[in-house]
Short mmCIF file of C-alpha atoms in Angstrom, two decimals:
data_model
loop_
_atom_site.label_atom_id
_atom_site.label_comp_id
_atom_site.label_asym_id
_atom_site.label_seq_id
_atom_site.Cartn_x
_atom_site.Cartn_y
_atom_site.Cartn_z
CA MET A 733 0.00 0.00 0.00
CA HIS A 734 1.08 3.58 -0.54
CA VAL A 735 1.00 5.31 2.83
CA VAL A 736 1.10 8.72 1.19
CA ILE A 737 -2.66 8.47 0.60
CA PRO A 738 -3.74 8.42 4.27
CA TYR A 739 -1.09 11.01 5.12
CA VAL A 740 -2.46 13.44 2.52
CA VAL A 741 -6.03 12.68 3.61
CA ALA A 742 -5.07 13.51 7.20
CA ALA A 743 -3.41 16.76 6.12
CA LEU A 744 -6.51 17.83 4.20
CA LEU A 745 -8.78 16.92 7.13
CA PHE A 746 -6.62 18.99 9.47
CA GLY A 747 -6.84 21.94 7.09
CA LEU A 748 -10.62 21.56 6.96
CA GLY A 749 -10.74 21.51 10.75
CA VAL A 750 -8.71 24.72 11.01
CA TYR A 751 -10.98 26.32 8.40
CA GLY A 752 -14.05 25.29 10.39
CA VAL A 753 -12.71 26.60 13.69
CA LEU A 754 -11.92 29.98 12.13
CA ARG A 755 -15.06 30.23 10.02
CA ARG A 756 -17.88 29.05 12.25
CA ARG A 757 -19.57 31.26 14.81
CA ASN A 758 -21.68 28.59 16.49
CA ALA A 759 -19.83 26.98 19.40
CA ILE A 760 -21.12 23.48 18.65
CA LEU A 761 -19.92 23.70 15.05
CA VAL A 762 -16.52 24.83 16.34
CA LEU A 763 -16.42 21.69 18.50
CA MET A 764 -17.25 19.57 15.43
CA ALA A 765 -14.34 21.15 13.54
CA VAL A 766 -12.05 20.41 16.50
CA GLU A 767 -13.16 16.77 16.25
CA LEU A 768 -12.09 16.76 12.59
CA MET A 769 -8.62 18.03 13.58
CA LEU A 770 -8.26 15.40 16.32
CA ASN A 771 -9.24 12.69 13.86
CA ALA A 772 -6.63 13.90 11.41
CA VAL A 773 -3.99 13.57 14.12
CA ASN A 774 -5.24 10.07 14.95
CA LEU A 775 -5.02 9.07 11.30
CA ILE A 776 -1.44 10.30 11.17
CA LEU A 777 -0.56 8.29 14.30
CA VAL A 778 -2.03 5.05 12.93
CA THR A 779 -0.43 5.56 9.51
CA ALA A 780 2.94 6.29 11.07
CA ASP A 781 2.63 3.03 12.95
CA VAL A 782 2.38 1.21 9.61
CA SER A 783 4.95 3.20 7.68
CA LEU A 784 7.66 3.39 10.31
CA ARG A 785 7.50 -0.22 11.45
CA SER A 786 7.65 -1.63 7.97
CA ALA A 787 10.98 -2.47 6.44
CA LEU A 788 11.23 0.81 4.50
CA THR A 789 12.39 -0.88 1.32
CA GLY A 790 13.77 1.56 -1.21
CA VAL A 791 14.12 4.37 1.29
CA ALA A 792 17.24 5.47 3.10
CA VAL A 793 16.73 4.33 6.67
CA GLU A 794 16.67 7.17 9.13
CA SER A 795 18.22 6.65 12.51
CA TRP A 796 14.87 7.02 14.26
CA ALA A 797 13.09 4.63 11.92
CA ARG A 798 15.09 1.43 12.36
CA PRO A 799 12.87 -1.57 11.70
CA GLY A 800 12.63 -3.50 14.93
CA ALA A 801 13.43 -0.56 17.13
CA ALA A 802 9.86 0.64 17.34
CA VAL A 803 7.45 -1.77 18.96
CA PRO A 804 4.50 -2.46 16.65
CA GLY A 805 1.19 -1.07 17.79
CA THR A 806 2.47 2.05 19.51
CA GLY A 807 0.68 4.36 17.10
CA GLY A 808 -2.60 2.59 17.76
CA VAL A 809 -2.13 2.95 21.52
CA LEU A 810 -1.47 6.67 21.16
CA ALA A 811 -4.54 6.99 18.93
CA LEU A 812 -6.63 5.32 21.64
CA PHE A 813 -5.30 7.81 24.18
CA VAL A 814 -6.22 10.71 21.88
CA ILE A 815 -9.74 9.29 21.44
CA VAL A 816 -10.18 9.19 25.22
CA LEU A 817 -8.92 12.77 25.52
CA ALA A 818 -11.32 13.87 22.77
CA ALA A 819 -14.24 12.29 24.59
CA ALA A 820 -13.33 14.14 27.79
CA GLU A 821 -12.88 17.37 25.83
CA VAL A 822 -16.30 17.09 24.22
CA GLY A 823 -17.95 16.37 27.58
CA VAL A 824 -16.48 19.42 29.31
CA GLY A 825 -16.83 21.61 26.20
CA LEU A 826 -20.52 20.84 25.80
CA ALA A 827 -21.08 21.46 29.51
CA ILE A 828 -19.55 24.92 29.07
CA VAL A 829 -21.60 25.60 25.92
CA LEU A 830 -24.85 24.55 27.56
CA GLN A 831 -24.12 26.64 30.65
CA PHE A 832 -23.38 29.65 28.46
CA TYR A 833 -26.62 29.05 26.58
CA ARG A 834 -28.49 28.88 29.87
CA MET A 835 -27.04 32.26 30.90
CA ARG A 836 -27.31 34.16 27.60
CA LYS A 837 -29.64 32.17 25.33
CA ALA A 838 -26.93 32.19 22.68
CA VAL A 839 -24.27 29.85 21.36
CA VAL A 840 -22.38 32.40 19.27
CA VAL A 841 -18.69 32.52 20.08
CA ASP A 842 -18.36 36.20 19.10
CA ASP A 843 -20.68 37.24 21.92
CA VAL A 844 -18.45 35.89 24.67
CA ARG A 845 -16.92 38.76 26.57
CA LEU A 846 -13.46 38.01 27.86
CA ASP A 847 -12.93 41.15 29.97
CA GLY A 848 -14.41 41.54 33.43
CA ASP A 849 -17.69 40.13 34.57
CA GLU A 850 -20.80 41.79 33.39
CA GLU A 851 -24.13 41.53 35.08
CA ARG A 852 -24.89 37.95 35.91
CA VAL A 853 -28.11 36.49 34.67
CA ALA A 854 -29.66 34.16 37.17
CA GLY A 855 -29.20 30.65 35.87
CA MET B 126 -2.50 0.26 -7.28
CA THR B 127 -3.44 -2.61 -5.05
CA VAL B 128 -6.78 -3.33 -3.44
CA ALA B 129 -5.62 -1.56 -0.29
CA ASP B 130 -4.74 1.54 -2.32
CA VAL B 131 -8.16 1.64 -3.95
CA LEU B 132 -9.82 1.25 -0.56
CA LEU B 133 -7.65 3.98 0.96
CA LEU B 134 -8.41 6.35 -1.90
CA ALA B 135 -12.16 5.73 -1.80
CA LEU B 136 -12.45 6.03 1.98
CA GLY B 137 -10.17 9.06 2.03
CA THR B 138 -12.29 10.78 -0.62
CA VAL B 139 -15.43 10.09 1.42
CA ALA B 140 -13.76 11.36 4.62
CA VAL B 141 -12.47 14.59 3.08
CA GLY B 142 -15.67 15.24 1.11
CA SER B 143 -18.00 14.84 4.06
CA GLY B 144 -15.52 16.73 6.25
CA ALA B 145 -15.79 19.65 3.83
CA LEU B 146 -19.58 19.43 4.11
CA VAL B 147 -19.29 19.49 7.93
CA VAL B 148 -17.56 22.86 7.88
CA THR B 149 -19.64 24.40 5.06
CA SER B 150 -23.19 23.15 5.59
CA ALA B 151 -25.75 25.74 6.63
CA HIS B 152 -27.81 23.19 8.57
CA LEU B 153 -26.60 22.48 12.10
CA VAL B 154 -28.07 18.99 12.23
CA ARG B 155 -26.77 18.07 8.79
CA SER B 156 -23.27 19.08 9.88
CA GLY B 157 -23.50 16.53 12.68
CA LEU B 158 -24.75 13.83 10.33
CA TYR B 159 -21.96 14.53 7.82
CA LEU B 160 -19.56 14.23 10.75
CA VAL B 161 -20.87 10.69 11.26
CA VAL B 162 -20.03 9.85 7.63
CA SER B 163 -16.57 11.36 7.91
CA LEU B 164 -15.73 9.58 11.16
CA GLY B 165 -17.04 6.30 9.77
CA ALA B 166 -14.83 6.62 6.71
CA ILE B 167 -11.86 7.29 8.98
CA ALA B 168 -12.73 4.13 10.91
CA GLY B 169 -12.61 2.28 7.59
CA LEU B 170 -9.17 3.77 6.96
CA TYR B 171 -8.02 2.42 10.33
CA LEU B 172 -9.27 -1.04 9.32
CA VAL B 173 -7.31 -0.94 6.06
CA LEU B 174 -4.24 0.27 7.95
CA GLY B 175 -4.44 -2.73 10.28
CA ALA B 176 -5.49 -0.98 13.48
CA GLU B 177 -8.57 -3.05 14.11
CA LEU B 178 -9.17 -2.15 17.75
CA VAL B 179 -8.75 1.57 17.07
CA ALA B 180 -11.35 1.30 14.29
CA TRP B 181 -13.96 -0.28 16.54
CA VAL B 182 -13.21 2.12 19.38
CA GLN B 183 -13.63 4.94 16.87
CA VAL B 184 -17.05 3.63 15.90
CA LEU B 185 -18.07 3.12 19.52
CA VAL B 186 -16.74 6.32 21.05
CA TYR B 187 -16.91 8.83 18.21
CA VAL B 188 -19.87 7.75 16.11
CA GLY B 189 -21.71 6.27 19.05
CA ALA B 190 -21.07 8.75 21.83
CA VAL B 191 -19.44 11.99 20.73
CA VAL B 192 -21.71 12.70 17.76
CA VAL B 193 -24.80 11.78 19.75
CA LEU B 194 -23.62 14.18 22.45
CA LEU B 195 -23.09 16.93 19.87
CA LEU B 196 -26.55 16.40 18.35
CA PHE B 197 -27.98 16.38 21.86
CA ALA B 198 -26.39 19.79 22.46
CA VAL B 199 -27.73 21.04 19.13
CA MET B 200 -31.23 20.08 20.21
CA LEU B 201 -30.81 21.49 23.72
CA THR B 202 -29.75 24.90 22.42
CA ARG B 203 -32.94 25.06 20.32
CA ALA B 204 -31.11 25.22 17.03
CA PRO B 205 -33.29 25.98 14.05
CA ILE B 206 -34.15 22.97 11.93
CA GLY B 207 -33.85 24.80 8.62
CA PRO B 208 -30.74 26.51 7.25
CA SER B 209 -29.26 29.26 9.40
CA ALA B 210 -27.90 32.38 7.78
CA ASP B 211 -25.66 33.63 10.59
CA LEU B 212 -23.42 30.61 11.14
CA ASP B 213 -20.33 31.91 9.40
CA ARG B 214 -17.78 34.66 9.68
CA PRO B 215 -16.17 36.25 6.62
CA ALA B 216 -14.47 33.51 4.66
CA LEU B 217 -11.21 35.03 3.53
CA PRO B 218 -8.96 34.61 6.61
CA ALA B 219 -10.28 31.12 7.29
CA VAL B 220 -9.72 30.08 3.67
CA LEU B 221 -6.22 31.52 3.71
CA ILE B 222 -5.12 29.91 6.98
CA GLY B 223 -7.01 26.61 6.70
CA GLY B 224 -6.32 26.10 3.02
CA GLY B 225 -2.71 27.11 3.36
CA LEU B 226 -2.18 24.80 6.32
CA GLY B 227 -3.92 21.84 4.66
CA ALA B 228 -2.17 22.28 1.33
CA GLY B 229 1.18 22.90 2.97
CA LEU B 230 0.96 19.79 5.14
CA ALA B 231 -0.23 17.73 2.17
CA VAL B 232 2.72 18.86 0.04
CA LEU B 233 5.08 18.17 2.95
CA PHE B 234 3.77 14.62 3.40
CA ALA B 235 3.72 13.94 -0.35
CA ASP B 236 7.31 15.08 -0.61
CA ALA B 237 8.42 13.08 2.44
CA PHE B 238 6.79 9.75 1.56
CA ARG B 239 6.60 9.98 -2.27
CA TRP B 240 4.83 7.18 -4.15
CA VAL B 241 6.78 4.48 -2.32
CA ARG B 242 5.19 1.12 -1.80
CA TYR B 243 5.14 -0.15 1.78
CA PRO B 244 4.33 -3.71 2.81
CA GLU B 245 0.76 -4.38 3.76
CA ALA B 246 -0.10 -3.82 7.40
CA ASP B 247 -0.62 -7.01 9.33
CA PRO B 248 -3.94 -6.88 11.10
CA GLY B 249 -3.36 -5.91 14.68
CA THR B 250 -5.17 -7.85 17.33
CA ALA B 251 -6.67 -6.62 20.55
CA GLU B 252 -4.28 -8.91 22.41
CA ARG B 253 -1.23 -7.06 21.12
CA VAL B 254 -2.75 -3.66 21.92
CA GLY B 255 -3.55 -4.90 25.41
CA GLU B 256 0.03 -6.05 25.93
CA GLN B 257 1.20 -2.62 24.79
CA ILE B 258 -1.16 -0.65 27.01
CA PHE B 259 -0.54 -2.69 30.13
CA GLY B 260 3.16 -3.05 29.46
CA ALA B 261 4.93 0.03 28.17
CA TRP B 262 2.04 2.47 28.51
CA VAL B 263 0.57 1.60 31.87
CA LEU B 264 1.51 4.90 33.54
CA PRO B 265 -0.14 7.13 30.89
CA PHE B 266 -3.13 4.80 31.02
CA GLU B 267 -3.58 5.42 34.74
CA VAL B 268 -3.03 9.16 34.31
CA ILE B 269 -5.74 9.19 31.64
CA SER B 270 -8.15 7.48 33.99
CA ILE B 271 -7.56 10.25 36.54
CA LEU B 272 -8.07 12.84 33.79
CA LEU B 273 -11.38 11.23 32.78
CA LEU B 274 -12.53 11.30 36.39
CA SER B 275 -11.65 14.98 36.78
CA ALA B 276 -13.36 15.82 33.47
CA LEU B 277 -16.47 14.03 34.72
CA VAL B 278 -16.45 15.96 37.99
CA GLY B 279 -15.77 19.21 36.12
CA ALA B 280 -18.68 18.67 33.74
CA ILE B 281 -21.03 17.95 36.64
CA VAL B 282 -19.88 21.05 38.55
CA LEU B 283 -20.27 23.18 35.43
CA SER B 284 -23.78 22.07 34.65
CA ARG B 285 -25.23 22.24 38.16
CA PRO B 286 -26.45 25.79 38.81
CA ASP B 287 -26.37 25.39 42.59
CA VAL B 288 -22.68 24.53 42.86
CA GLY B 289 -20.41 27.56 43.18
CA ALA B 290 -23.15 30.06 42.44
CA ARG B 291 -22.72 33.50 43.93
CA PRO B 292 -25.40 34.47 46.45
CA THR B 293 -27.81 36.90 44.91
CA PRO B 294 -27.85 40.28 46.71
CA GLU B 295 -31.58 40.39 47.19
CA ALA B 296 -32.24 36.92 48.43
#
């Protein structure tokens, strides 16, 4: 298989995620774009697990990519860790978004004031 | 072009295409449903790449839990069912930064890995992943369990109005 295909797919997905984070005003859509970026990183981890543990035929072997030095499966383990972190991130992020909606009746990121505390609306 | 290449290309096209629809769709709910398609295609990519356990965990956690949670939040914030006009900011900076980053990374990867053929990935088993997690990675595993617990407590504290609320002046 040619590992350049999943690598390029992951790069494009990461670019789409950055575009979504910068473009969207709705906080939930921003969280969806962040999920796209995290998935791109996961795809890179899993692909690197394949491409670095294989024998690298036809490529000059880098010092960090010796076949046999890396234990197979490490990329998958790291991807699992990232999935767990993403689940925790979505849980806390949605709690914040829902609390903000309860206070202001809005989910627009531009409306969040970062300076000082204004009048508090009773939750 | 082997069978694995064709599968990778097809699934990658589906993932990138529905990912583009996620960040451009004017319907909130449709964005979430396109996210399901994109994450499912990425799970298929994991299967082709030999990370079987990661693929099923992706289906369980992402498609099963995270997207349902996102759609739940969409419903709870009373999102309009039809298309919304005010979802987006001006496009130019986002296109410049996102497109530049995506294209730059893609060119970097294409230049680094070229069109070199790698041996097929041997299908990983859950047993090997388990040996990895509970062998070399047992300390990060425990740290992550503590992090999950604190995230759980944090989410509960955030969503309960009676915890940490300031006393109102006129009680």
